[in-house]
């Protein structure tokens, strides 16, 4: 069976982008692949995290995944820092990947902003840890949202360079799996910006913990243009906000975007938004309730993560040992 690895940063609320771009796809893939899903807490601290919040968020993201339908008995679910081999392989990759490759990463440029000298070294080296996350399990497939595509290309380049440098056929070149009607969910306030955990405005995103009233308010306030509902996909790229909301509707209802456009073509935006609220609440409501139930007694989540770490370590340790042998590290 082919192996999947994917991860989420426990840096705040899971939002609709994480759900539609990633987690929902993971739920669908769990029957076809051996899956390893990770709360990447070591990635999270590349920018400052309050320690108590980080612990809480790690549990909450795990709760979100389980509530969304990821079966912890079938899949490996754990937090990154409990499997030391990720950081150990990342060091080897720090010595394989080139500065020039990392300099091209758009996410670093966005996150570091104007003052690159003040960014942590970890933020710059972040993609190497991500390559290690995937390759320490020799994962063949990585389901992610579109924003992670460039990092995955780097993971493939690093795997290839390692194989070439050492004259081995050791690491697979992992394939991105990017699919669904919402691979890049945009902010509800600005159709040119990605929906993200770090946006200052909570109105920019729908969180998986939002209740029905909050979802209704956020969708009602979501930015739209002054034109009527579109009749076709043509020209939709010039209407990013409308396109985004239609994409969200299509993804939530498991329908094709074109079909959704036709369905709403002769109607008002307000009607469309009201139906979008009902749909979002019907999908997210039960997940939200289950998350709350799981978070009320974290001992179950902790047990899941403990067991996940054991299973993950059992896969990762022999692979790290092989890497060390290939590199020539003496282990007397
Ligand atoms: P993160 O925590 O930012 O996001 C987790 C997953 O959600 C997807 N996603 C989105 N999809 C669609 N629209 C959006 N607005 C949106 N925002 C986020 C992301 O693409 C991702 O799939 N670097 C990764 C975490 C990571 C990882 C890995 C992923 C660390 N190691 C190894 C895959 C494999 C990140 O920051 O994701």
mmCIF file of N, CA and C and ligand atoms in Angstrom, residues 5-11 14-23 26 38-40 43 80 86 107 111 126-127 129-134 141-149 151-152 182-187 193-197 244, ligand 1:
data_model
loop_
_atom_site.group_PDB
_atom_site.id
_atom_site.type_symbol
_atom_site.label_atom_id
_atom_site.label_comp_id
_atom_site.label_asym_id
_atom_site.label_seq_id
_atom_site.Cartn_x
_atom_site.Cartn_y
_atom_site.Cartn_z
ATOM 1 N N UNK A 5 1.691 11.066 3.931
ATOM 2 C CA UNK A 5 1.987 11.882 5.100
ATOM 3 C C UNK A 5 1.412 13.267 4.863
ATOM 4 N N UNK A 6 0.793 13.850 5.880
ATOM 5 C CA UNK A 6 0.459 15.270 5.805
ATOM 6 C C UNK A 6 0.424 15.872 7.204
ATOM 7 N N UNK A 7 0.500 17.197 7.264
ATOM 8 C CA UNK A 7 0.586 17.859 8.564
ATOM 9 C C UNK A 7 -0.176 19.174 8.619
ATOM 10 N N UNK A 8 -0.479 19.583 9.847
ATOM 11 C CA UNK A 8 -1.102 20.889 10.100
ATOM 12 C C UNK A 8 -0.359 21.555 11.241
ATOM 13 N N UNK A 9 -0.185 22.865 11.130
ATOM 14 C CA UNK A 9 0.444 23.599 12.227
ATOM 15 C C UNK A 9 -0.591 23.896 13.308
ATOM 16 N N UNK A 10 -0.264 23.562 14.560
ATOM 17 C CA UNK A 10 -1.213 23.886 15.642
ATOM 18 C C UNK A 10 -0.998 25.318 16.129
ATOM 19 N N UNK A 11 -1.243 26.267 15.227
ATOM 20 C CA UNK A 11 -0.962 27.661 15.577
ATOM 21 C C UNK A 11 -2.218 28.477 15.845
ATOM 22 N N UNK A 14 -8.370 25.856 13.517
ATOM 23 C CA UNK A 14 -8.498 25.284 12.178
ATOM 24 C C UNK A 14 -9.587 26.080 11.486
ATOM 25 N N UNK A 15 -9.439 26.337 10.195
ATOM 26 C CA UNK A 15 -10.465 27.105 9.480
ATOM 27 C C UNK A 15 -10.958 26.325 8.270
ATOM 28 N N UNK A 16 -11.901 26.934 7.583
ATOM 29 C CA UNK A 16 -12.519 26.273 6.441
ATOM 30 C C UNK A 16 -11.498 25.920 5.347
ATOM 31 N N UNK A 17 -10.458 26.734 5.200
ATOM 32 C CA UNK A 17 -9.401 26.440 4.222
ATOM 33 C C UNK A 17 -8.692 25.141 4.574
ATOM 34 N N UNK A 18 -8.343 24.976 5.847
ATOM 35 C CA UNK A 18 -7.692 23.732 6.274
ATOM 36 C C UNK A 18 -8.618 22.543 6.042
ATOM 37 N N UNK A 19 -9.902 22.769 6.317
ATOM 38 C CA UNK A 19 -10.855 21.673 6.193
ATOM 39 C C UNK A 19 -11.059 21.282 4.726
ATOM 40 N N UNK A 20 -11.396 22.266 3.885
ATOM 41 C CA UNK A 20 -11.715 21.935 2.488
ATOM 42 C C UNK A 20 -10.461 21.623 1.666
ATOM 43 N N UNK A 21 -9.362 22.328 1.970
ATOM 44 C CA UNK A 21 -8.137 22.115 1.188
ATOM 45 C C UNK A 21 -7.407 20.843 1.593
ATOM 46 N N UNK A 22 -7.563 20.437 2.856
ATOM 47 C CA UNK A 22 -6.739 19.326 3.332
ATOM 48 C C UNK A 22 -7.547 18.253 4.080
ATOM 49 N N UNK A 23 -8.046 18.589 5.258
ATOM 50 C CA UNK A 23 -8.545 17.554 6.173
ATOM 51 C C UNK A 23 -9.664 16.708 5.563
ATOM 52 N N UNK A 26 -8.250 14.191 3.394
ATOM 53 C CA UNK A 26 -7.587 13.121 4.147
ATOM 54 C C UNK A 26 -8.610 12.075 4.568
ATOM 55 N N UNK A 38 -0.007 14.508 11.113
ATOM 56 C CA UNK A 38 0.845 15.062 12.163
ATOM 57 C C UNK A 38 0.474 16.500 12.531
ATOM 58 N N UNK A 39 0.473 16.780 13.837
ATOM 59 C CA UNK A 39 0.367 18.157 14.314
ATOM 60 C C UNK A 39 1.813 18.654 14.402
ATOM 61 N N UNK A 40 2.186 19.561 13.493
ATOM 62 C CA UNK A 40 3.606 19.917 13.376
ATOM 63 C C UNK A 40 3.961 21.048 14.357
ATOM 64 N N UNK A 43 7.215 22.979 13.632
ATOM 65 C CA UNK A 43 7.043 24.032 12.624
ATOM 66 C C UNK A 43 6.400 25.266 13.246
ATOM 67 N N UNK A 80 4.501 16.152 16.144
ATOM 68 C CA UNK A 80 5.851 16.037 15.577
ATOM 69 C C UNK A 80 6.978 15.888 16.610
ATOM 70 N N UNK A 86 12.266 13.283 12.930
ATOM 71 C CA UNK A 86 11.955 14.387 12.000
ATOM 72 C C UNK A 86 13.087 15.417 12.043
ATOM 73 N N UNK A 107 6.620 31.424 0.647
ATOM 74 C CA UNK A 107 6.026 31.502 1.982
ATOM 75 C C UNK A 107 6.970 32.173 2.983
ATOM 76 N N UNK A 111 6.020 35.443 5.089
ATOM 77 C CA UNK A 111 5.985 35.409 6.555
ATOM 78 C C UNK A 111 7.063 36.273 7.182
ATOM 79 N N UNK A 126 12.540 26.017 7.543
ATOM 80 C CA UNK A 126 11.237 25.335 7.645
ATOM 81 C C UNK A 126 11.000 24.277 6.555
ATOM 82 N N UNK A 127 11.226 24.619 5.258
ATOM 83 C CA UNK A 127 10.920 23.617 4.224
ATOM 84 C C UNK A 127 11.755 22.343 4.344
ATOM 85 N N UNK A 129 12.602 20.915 7.190
ATOM 86 C CA UNK A 129 11.925 20.092 8.202
ATOM 87 C C UNK A 129 10.683 19.451 7.579
ATOM 88 N N UNK A 130 10.018 20.193 6.718
ATOM 89 C CA UNK A 130 8.826 19.641 6.051
ATOM 90 C C UNK A 130 9.221 18.475 5.132
ATOM 91 N N UNK A 131 10.331 18.608 4.412
ATOM 92 C CA UNK A 131 10.809 17.494 3.569
ATOM 93 C C UNK A 131 11.091 16.285 4.453
ATOM 94 N N UNK A 132 11.705 16.551 5.621
ATOM 95 C CA UNK A 132 12.034 15.451 6.534
ATOM 96 C C UNK A 132 10.767 14.783 7.071
ATOM 97 N N UNK A 133 9.738 15.593 7.367
ATOM 98 C CA UNK A 133 8.465 15.032 7.859
ATOM 99 C C UNK A 133 7.963 13.941 6.908
ATOM 100 N N UNK A 134 8.045 14.259 5.631
ATOM 101 C CA UNK A 134 7.485 13.373 4.608
ATOM 102 C C UNK A 134 8.400 12.173 4.378
ATOM 103 N N UNK A 141 2.873 9.972 -1.195
ATOM 104 C CA UNK A 141 1.843 10.942 -1.575
ATOM 105 C C UNK A 141 1.586 11.916 -0.423
ATOM 106 N N UNK A 142 1.343 13.182 -0.787
ATOM 107 C CA UNK A 142 1.157 14.218 0.230
ATOM 108 C C UNK A 142 -0.061 15.077 -0.130
ATOM 109 N N UNK A 143 -1.204 14.824 0.516
ATOM 110 C CA UNK A 143 -2.395 15.638 0.221
ATOM 111 C C UNK A 143 -2.342 16.972 0.956
ATOM 112 N N UNK A 144 -2.362 18.046 0.210
ATOM 113 C CA UNK A 144 -2.251 19.399 0.776
ATOM 114 C C UNK A 144 -3.095 20.379 -0.032
ATOM 115 N N UNK A 145 -3.249 21.595 0.482
ATOM 116 C CA UNK A 145 -3.832 22.688 -0.281
ATOM 117 C C UNK A 145 -2.770 23.235 -1.238
ATOM 118 N N UNK A 146 -3.234 24.081 -2.153
ATOM 119 C CA UNK A 146 -2.342 24.576 -3.209
ATOM 120 C C UNK A 146 -1.131 25.353 -2.682
ATOM 121 N N UNK A 147 -1.301 26.003 -1.524
ATOM 122 C CA UNK A 147 -0.216 26.843 -0.994
ATOM 123 C C UNK A 147 1.042 26.048 -0.630
ATOM 124 N N UNK A 148 0.934 24.731 -0.524
ATOM 125 C CA UNK A 148 2.096 23.934 -0.126
ATOM 126 C C UNK A 148 2.850 23.331 -1.315
ATOM 127 N N UNK A 149 2.383 23.659 -2.521
ATOM 128 C CA UNK A 149 2.949 23.047 -3.726
ATOM 129 C C UNK A 149 4.462 23.310 -3.859
ATOM 130 N N UNK A 151 6.647 23.982 -1.546
ATOM 131 C CA UNK A 151 7.405 23.225 -0.544
ATOM 132 C C UNK A 151 7.562 21.772 -0.972
ATOM 133 N N UNK A 152 6.538 21.240 -1.623
ATOM 134 C CA UNK A 152 6.621 19.839 -2.052
ATOM 135 C C UNK A 152 7.592 19.656 -3.200
ATOM 136 N N UNK A 182 -12.015 23.356 -3.716
ATOM 137 C CA UNK A 182 -11.509 24.482 -2.909
ATOM 138 C C UNK A 182 -10.080 24.202 -2.462
ATOM 139 N N UNK A 183 -9.161 24.162 -3.415
ATOM 140 C CA UNK A 183 -7.763 23.875 -3.073
ATOM 141 C C UNK A 183 -7.071 25.127 -2.544
ATOM 142 N N UNK A 184 -7.708 26.287 -2.790
ATOM 143 C CA UNK A 184 -7.168 27.548 -2.261
ATOM 144 C C UNK A 184 -8.354 28.410 -1.845
ATOM 145 N N UNK A 185 -8.753 28.296 -0.598
ATOM 146 C CA UNK A 185 -9.877 29.083 -0.091
ATOM 147 C C UNK A 185 -9.353 30.471 0.263
ATOM 148 N N UNK A 186 -10.058 31.504 -0.198
ATOM 149 C CA UNK A 186 -9.579 32.866 0.012
ATOM 150 C C UNK A 186 -10.268 33.513 1.217
ATOM 151 N N UNK A 187 -9.676 34.606 1.684
ATOM 152 C CA UNK A 187 -10.235 35.364 2.804
ATOM 153 C C UNK A 187 -11.645 35.851 2.449
ATOM 154 N N UNK A 193 -6.473 37.476 -0.981
ATOM 155 C CA UNK A 193 -5.660 36.931 0.115
ATOM 156 C C UNK A 193 -6.155 35.555 0.509
ATOM 157 N N UNK A 194 -5.237 34.670 0.854
ATOM 158 C CA UNK A 194 -5.605 33.317 1.268
ATOM 159 C C UNK A 194 -6.280 33.349 2.643
ATOM 160 N N UNK A 195 -7.267 32.508 2.857
ATOM 161 C CA UNK A 195 -7.833 32.376 4.212
ATOM 162 C C UNK A 195 -6.737 31.783 5.092
ATOM 163 N N UNK A 196 -6.460 32.444 6.222
ATOM 164 C CA UNK A 196 -5.343 31.938 7.025
ATOM 165 C C UNK A 196 -5.583 32.152 8.516
ATOM 166 N N UNK A 197 -4.887 31.306 9.308
ATOM 167 C CA UNK A 197 -5.016 31.384 10.763
ATOM 168 C C UNK A 197 -4.442 32.687 11.284
ATOM 169 N N UNK A 244 -14.756 32.763 -4.973
ATOM 170 C CA UNK A 244 -14.388 32.063 -3.739
ATOM 171 C C UNK A 244 -15.613 31.479 -3.038
HETATM 172 P P1 LIG B 1 -0.956 24.710 7.405
HETATM 173 O O1 LIG B 1 -0.977 24.401 8.856
HETATM 174 O O2 LIG B 1 -0.808 26.138 6.998
HETATM 175 O O3 LIG B 1 -2.253 24.154 6.700
HETATM 176 C C1 LIG B 1 -2.671 22.806 6.833
HETATM 177 C C2 LIG B 1 -3.271 22.319 5.525
HETATM 178 O O4 LIG B 1 -4.345 23.166 5.135
HETATM 179 C C3 LIG B 1 -4.129 23.665 3.824
HETATM 180 N N1 LIG B 1 -4.615 25.050 3.748
HETATM 181 C C4 LIG B 1 -5.464 25.498 2.821
HETATM 182 N N2 LIG B 1 -6.091 24.885 1.793
HETATM 183 C C5 LIG B 1 -6.925 25.624 1.043
HETATM 184 N N3 LIG B 1 -7.165 26.934 1.268
HETATM 185 C C6 LIG B 1 -6.572 27.604 2.288
HETATM 186 N N4 LIG B 1 -6.832 28.879 2.515
HETATM 187 C C7 LIG B 1 -5.671 26.871 3.114
HETATM 188 N N5 LIG B 1 -4.927 27.200 4.204
HETATM 189 C C8 LIG B 1 -4.287 26.081 4.561
HETATM 190 C C9 LIG B 1 -2.615 23.614 3.622
HETATM 191 O O5 LIG B 1 -2.277 23.573 2.247
HETATM 192 C C10 LIG B 1 -2.252 22.358 4.359
HETATM 193 O O6 LIG B 1 -2.436 21.225 3.530
HETATM 194 N N6 LIG B 1 3.713 23.501 5.996
HETATM 195 C C11 LIG B 1 2.386 22.982 6.268
HETATM 196 C C12 LIG B 1 2.358 21.905 7.338
HETATM 197 C C13 LIG B 1 3.310 20.796 7.106
HETATM 198 C C14 LIG B 1 3.166 19.764 6.153
HETATM 199 C C15 LIG B 1 4.291 18.925 6.325
HETATM 200 C C16 LIG B 1 2.199 19.467 5.182
HETATM 201 C C17 LIG B 1 4.465 20.568 7.800
HETATM 202 N N7 LIG B 1 5.041 19.437 7.340
HETATM 203 C C18 LIG B 1 4.498 17.800 5.532
HETATM 204 C C19 LIG B 1 2.410 18.353 4.374
HETATM 205 C C20 LIG B 1 3.529 17.536 4.561
HETATM 206 C C21 LIG B 1 1.493 24.124 6.733
HETATM 207 O O7 LIG B 1 1.960 25.134 7.205
HETATM 208 O O8 LIG B 1 0.158 23.826 6.669
#
